[in-house]
Amino acid sequence: MEKAKVYFSDLRALPGTSLPEKLKKLIRRAGIGEIDFEKKMTAIKIHFGEPGNLSYLRPNWAKAVADIVKEFGGRPFLTDCNTLYVGRRKDALEHIESAYENGFTPFSTGCQVIIADGLKGTDETYVPVEGGELVQEAKIGTAIMDADVFISLNHFKGHEATGFGGALKNIGMGCGSRAGKMEMHNSGKPAVNQEKCVGCKTCAKNCAHGAISFDENRHASITHGKCVGCERCLGSCNFDAIFNENSSAVKELDMKIAEYSKAVVDGRPNFHINLVIDVSPYCDCHGENDVPILPDIGMFASFDPVALDQACVDACNAQNPLPGSLLDDRMHEDGFCDHHDHFVNTTPEAGWEDCLIHAEKIGLGTREYDLITVK
């Protein structure tokens, strides 16, 4: 497979220009106009951010993309699917309210918000996965599959279960219905190191399925019969007391995300944008965000989501960690082992490379790319 083209712009904005205009210039140069948008319903997949989190992408970025789609005659809408876990995005009513609260209204973005898997997360389409090893039919939100064109607009950041969240995470996990998300997460269940557990009960507050209980010593335990494997408890524990017992589960999660991503984009025009800004250590699904682990880097765009994510990882690993961040804390812990990878150093139990390796294997894209800078 020949190298993919990935286009990059930094975040310098001199007087007389703006970052949204710079994003428009980038995606035009990257070739988005090659897509036939005329009267086509265009899904712009984005993460609206859990209320309380302030690291999600601002609505201004979504408006810039929607403006370009409309400029080419398309009919854009912003979309996401409902979540498995505790929070305010697990059904369409709360999800839309959360999106509006975070600024994603038709007035600010110029297009509507549609929750792709419906009112309760059950509106799903079964999509065959060509070359799938773990998933034969992906359960994708119907509104996403009904769209004529698919665009992903992704906040590139760290992630407690997959190492980082970029294009493939936003596409694969994000486009899965609630049942699809459960299918991706169910390979392994977390456990508790009770010697490290302090009984703060933060994990239980982040469990939507009542899977966490406490003994007389206030030590947590997880009932695997109730647990769906979403690993929100792992990300919320500040004492590293929760871990995944099944080391292969992380790899299987990554592989399933790749296979779900392929189900979403196969057979129709698609285009992908990563913004490497506010690089928080954990997902925007959290109702809070920690300080960034790395400096802001810029905007990336490509027709190839695999090459796009690889380019962003490489750009991140070329940066120095920010002092006072979780990554900086990890690097100063006793017994720290340097993996020479900022995302592995932040969450050693969460790999990321398996997702891109598998995505390349099943023909979703290539990890080889040429980086083209757009001034």
XYZ file of C-alpha atoms in Angstrom, residues 61-368:
308
model
C -14.375 23.930 15.122
C -17.563 22.049 14.232
C -19.018 25.144 12.590
C -15.923 25.500 10.404
C -16.350 21.941 9.115
C -20.120 22.319 8.681
C -19.566 25.561 6.740
C -17.257 23.766 4.297
C -19.762 20.944 3.803
C -22.505 23.476 3.050
C -20.166 25.409 0.759
C -19.932 22.248 -1.376
C -23.691 21.725 -1.328
C -23.918 19.173 1.494
C -26.402 18.885 4.359
C -24.341 18.434 7.540
C -25.406 17.295 10.985
C -23.410 16.697 14.166
C -23.760 13.262 15.682
C -22.665 10.830 18.372
C -24.099 7.695 19.987
C -25.248 7.190 23.561
C -22.917 5.972 26.298
C -22.851 2.940 28.585
C -21.748 4.636 31.771
C -22.974 7.034 34.393
C -23.254 10.584 33.135
C -25.554 12.746 31.067
C -25.156 11.234 27.601
C -26.695 7.786 28.042
C -30.011 8.627 26.358
C -30.844 11.029 23.551
C -32.710 13.581 25.663
C -29.853 14.069 28.128
C -27.299 13.749 25.338
C -28.805 16.591 23.302
C -29.182 18.723 26.437
C -25.502 18.114 27.213
C -24.500 19.012 23.663
C -26.484 22.253 23.851
C -25.076 23.053 27.301
C -21.566 22.687 25.862
C -22.413 25.031 23.015
C -23.318 22.680 20.156
C -26.580 24.335 19.144
C -27.854 24.947 15.601
C -27.290 28.666 16.246
C -23.584 28.241 17.023
C -22.687 25.484 14.563
C -25.136 26.041 11.717
C -26.434 22.462 11.773
C -28.569 20.106 13.823
C -27.553 17.586 16.480
C -28.802 14.022 15.908
C -28.074 11.216 18.376
C -27.410 8.371 15.977
C -28.626 5.396 18.019
C -31.890 6.976 19.057
C -33.755 7.695 22.244
C -32.451 4.816 24.372
C -29.448 3.670 22.346
C -31.327 0.849 20.640
C -31.649 2.313 17.128
C -28.819 0.367 15.508
C -27.868 -1.090 12.145
C -25.978 -4.366 11.812
C -23.057 -3.785 9.454
C -20.862 -6.648 8.167
C -17.138 -6.213 8.848
C -15.093 -7.389 5.888
C -12.022 -9.165 7.241
C -13.269 -8.939 10.822
C -11.645 -11.399 13.235
C -13.560 -10.560 16.401
C -16.647 -8.808 15.033
C -18.727 -10.224 12.207
C -21.464 -7.579 12.323
C -20.904 -4.225 14.009
C -23.840 -2.538 15.753
C -23.710 1.056 14.478
C -26.067 3.940 15.224
C -28.595 4.005 12.384
C -28.410 7.734 11.640
C -24.674 7.382 11.015
C -25.199 4.531 8.574
C -28.036 6.396 6.850
C -25.714 9.324 6.071
C -24.330 9.612 2.533
C -20.962 11.034 3.631
C -19.063 10.493 6.880
C -16.632 12.970 8.469
C -14.900 12.504 11.813
C -13.834 15.567 13.792
C -11.680 14.276 16.620
C -10.089 15.628 19.781
C -6.720 13.854 19.979
C -5.833 13.188 23.619
C -4.905 10.482 26.077
C -7.266 7.679 27.037
C -7.322 5.377 30.036
C -8.348 2.239 28.091
C -6.822 2.708 24.627
C -3.743 4.835 25.346
C -4.976 7.700 23.193
C -8.263 8.723 21.665
C -8.114 9.912 18.067
C -9.881 9.169 14.811
C -10.312 5.413 15.240
C -11.524 5.729 18.839
C -14.050 8.423 17.889
C -15.231 6.436 14.877
C -15.183 2.870 16.204
C -16.284 3.238 19.803
C -18.159 6.481 19.229
C -20.346 5.157 16.403
C -21.257 1.944 18.198
C -24.738 1.776 19.671
C -24.978 1.032 23.385
C -25.017 -2.688 22.543
C -22.074 -2.139 20.208
C -20.111 -0.415 22.940
C -20.827 -3.312 25.260
C -19.593 -5.748 22.598
C -16.320 -3.841 22.271
C -15.776 -3.573 26.018
C -16.729 -7.082 27.117
C -13.407 -8.843 26.482
C -12.093 -8.182 29.968
C -13.228 -6.893 33.335
C -11.223 -4.799 35.811
C -10.274 -5.914 39.310
C -9.189 -4.146 42.522
C -5.841 -4.275 44.299
C -7.300 -3.949 47.785
C -3.950 -3.023 49.337
C -4.059 0.205 47.310
C -7.795 0.883 47.723
C -8.529 3.710 50.195
C -12.313 3.390 50.087
C -12.988 6.795 48.519
C -15.873 5.282 46.482
C -15.082 7.387 43.405
C -15.111 4.216 41.312
C -18.651 3.361 42.427
C -19.877 6.839 41.528
C -18.565 6.271 38.009
C -20.154 2.817 37.589
C -23.530 2.896 35.850
C -24.209 -0.778 36.462
C -23.890 -1.188 40.252
C -20.959 -3.557 39.842
C -18.801 -2.149 42.684
C -19.329 -2.918 46.364
C -17.295 -2.387 49.545
C -16.428 -4.666 52.435
C -16.269 -3.816 56.139
C -12.778 -2.360 55.610
C -14.093 -0.053 52.840
C -12.155 -1.978 50.202
C -13.810 -2.152 46.805
C -14.560 -5.262 44.785
C -16.089 -5.625 41.320
C -18.859 -8.092 40.493
C -18.016 -9.264 36.994
C -21.553 -10.491 36.379
C -22.739 -6.872 36.475
C -19.632 -5.230 34.994
C -19.721 -4.413 31.258
C -15.990 -3.662 31.044
C -16.226 0.051 30.203
C -13.293 0.739 32.588
C -14.581 4.095 33.785
C -13.642 2.929 37.281
C -10.043 2.405 36.153
C -9.814 5.926 34.789
C -11.444 7.492 37.847
C -9.207 5.836 40.482
C -6.542 8.233 41.722
C -4.696 5.519 43.638
C -3.963 3.004 40.843
C -5.999 0.434 42.762
C -7.973 -0.762 39.741
C -6.392 -2.743 36.935
C -7.402 -5.087 34.116
C -6.775 -8.730 35.037
C -6.882 -9.865 31.425
C -3.888 -8.442 29.557
C -5.323 -9.612 26.227
C -8.532 -7.664 26.818
C -6.889 -4.355 25.967
C -5.627 -5.760 22.688
C -9.064 -7.167 21.871
C -10.671 -3.808 22.646
C -8.266 -2.100 20.256
C -8.938 -4.677 17.558
C -12.698 -4.353 17.926
C -12.450 -0.563 17.662
C -10.554 -0.992 14.396
C -13.180 -3.395 13.081
C -16.054 -1.127 14.088
C -14.268 1.783 12.397
C -14.035 -0.186 9.178
C -17.758 -0.954 9.335
C -18.520 2.762 9.582
C -16.390 4.045 6.685
C -16.479 1.160 4.198
C -18.224 1.841 0.925
C -18.881 5.577 1.194
C -16.977 8.868 1.051
C -15.208 9.673 4.321
C -12.750 12.260 5.622
C -11.032 12.733 8.982
C -9.700 15.596 11.105
C -7.659 15.402 14.332
C -7.081 18.447 16.523
C -4.142 17.910 18.872
C -5.021 20.511 21.476
C -5.778 20.336 25.201
C -4.144 16.906 25.293
C -5.774 15.714 28.499
C -4.686 12.332 29.889
C -8.185 10.855 29.858
C -11.281 10.765 27.654
C -13.694 13.678 27.276
C -16.317 11.262 28.641
C -15.146 12.214 32.119
C -17.101 14.939 33.879
C -13.769 16.648 34.562
C -10.454 17.114 32.786
C -6.932 17.116 34.117
C -4.284 19.544 32.870
C -2.803 18.676 29.456
C 0.095 16.232 29.422
C 1.592 17.806 26.266
C 1.575 21.218 24.603
C -0.892 22.065 21.842
C 0.486 20.922 18.502
C -1.939 21.637 15.677
C -4.511 20.358 13.197
C -4.201 17.248 11.022
C -6.455 16.032 8.184
C -6.496 13.015 5.874
C -8.686 10.600 3.954
C -6.863 7.828 5.847
C -7.809 7.625 9.568
C -5.007 5.143 10.352
C -2.254 7.342 8.919
C -3.880 10.325 10.624
C -3.698 8.760 14.083
C -0.128 7.554 13.475
C 0.975 11.042 12.443
C -0.554 12.522 15.591
C 1.125 9.945 17.840
C 4.470 10.712 16.212
C 3.938 14.449 16.636
C 3.019 13.992 20.295
C 6.017 11.798 21.043
C 8.282 14.491 19.600
C 7.128 16.919 22.338
C 8.310 17.345 25.912
C 5.844 16.516 28.714
C 4.273 19.461 30.495
C 5.432 20.003 34.090
C 2.751 19.389 36.698
C 0.763 17.011 34.484
C -0.189 13.391 35.154
C 2.479 12.311 32.666
C 5.064 14.343 34.561
C 3.900 12.767 37.825
C 4.241 9.277 36.349
C 7.767 10.001 35.153
C 8.819 11.011 38.658
C 7.334 8.006 40.467
C 9.632 5.521 42.177
C 10.508 2.673 39.856
C 9.368 4.510 36.716
C 10.164 2.583 33.521
C 10.473 4.832 30.477
C 8.699 3.329 27.457
C 9.782 6.283 25.295
C 6.129 6.817 24.444
C 4.114 9.515 26.201
C 0.811 7.651 26.058
C 2.246 4.379 27.348
C 4.084 6.288 30.076
C 0.804 7.953 31.128
C -1.257 4.735 31.222
C 1.072 1.709 30.951
C -1.830 -0.737 31.229
C -3.462 0.706 28.093
C -1.751 -0.032 24.802
C -2.509 1.813 21.584
C -0.440 0.270 18.824
C -2.555 -2.881 18.484
C -5.442 -0.806 17.154
C -3.408 0.692 14.313
C -1.673 -2.603 13.530
C -5.019 -4.365 13.223
C -6.607 -1.507 11.284
C -3.812 -1.741 8.741
C -4.154 -5.537 8.604
C -7.875 -5.445 7.764
C -7.403 -2.808 5.064
C -8.734 0.256 6.866
C -5.626 2.291 6.016
C -1.861 2.467 6.324
C 0.492 3.656 9.038
C 2.903 4.975 6.397
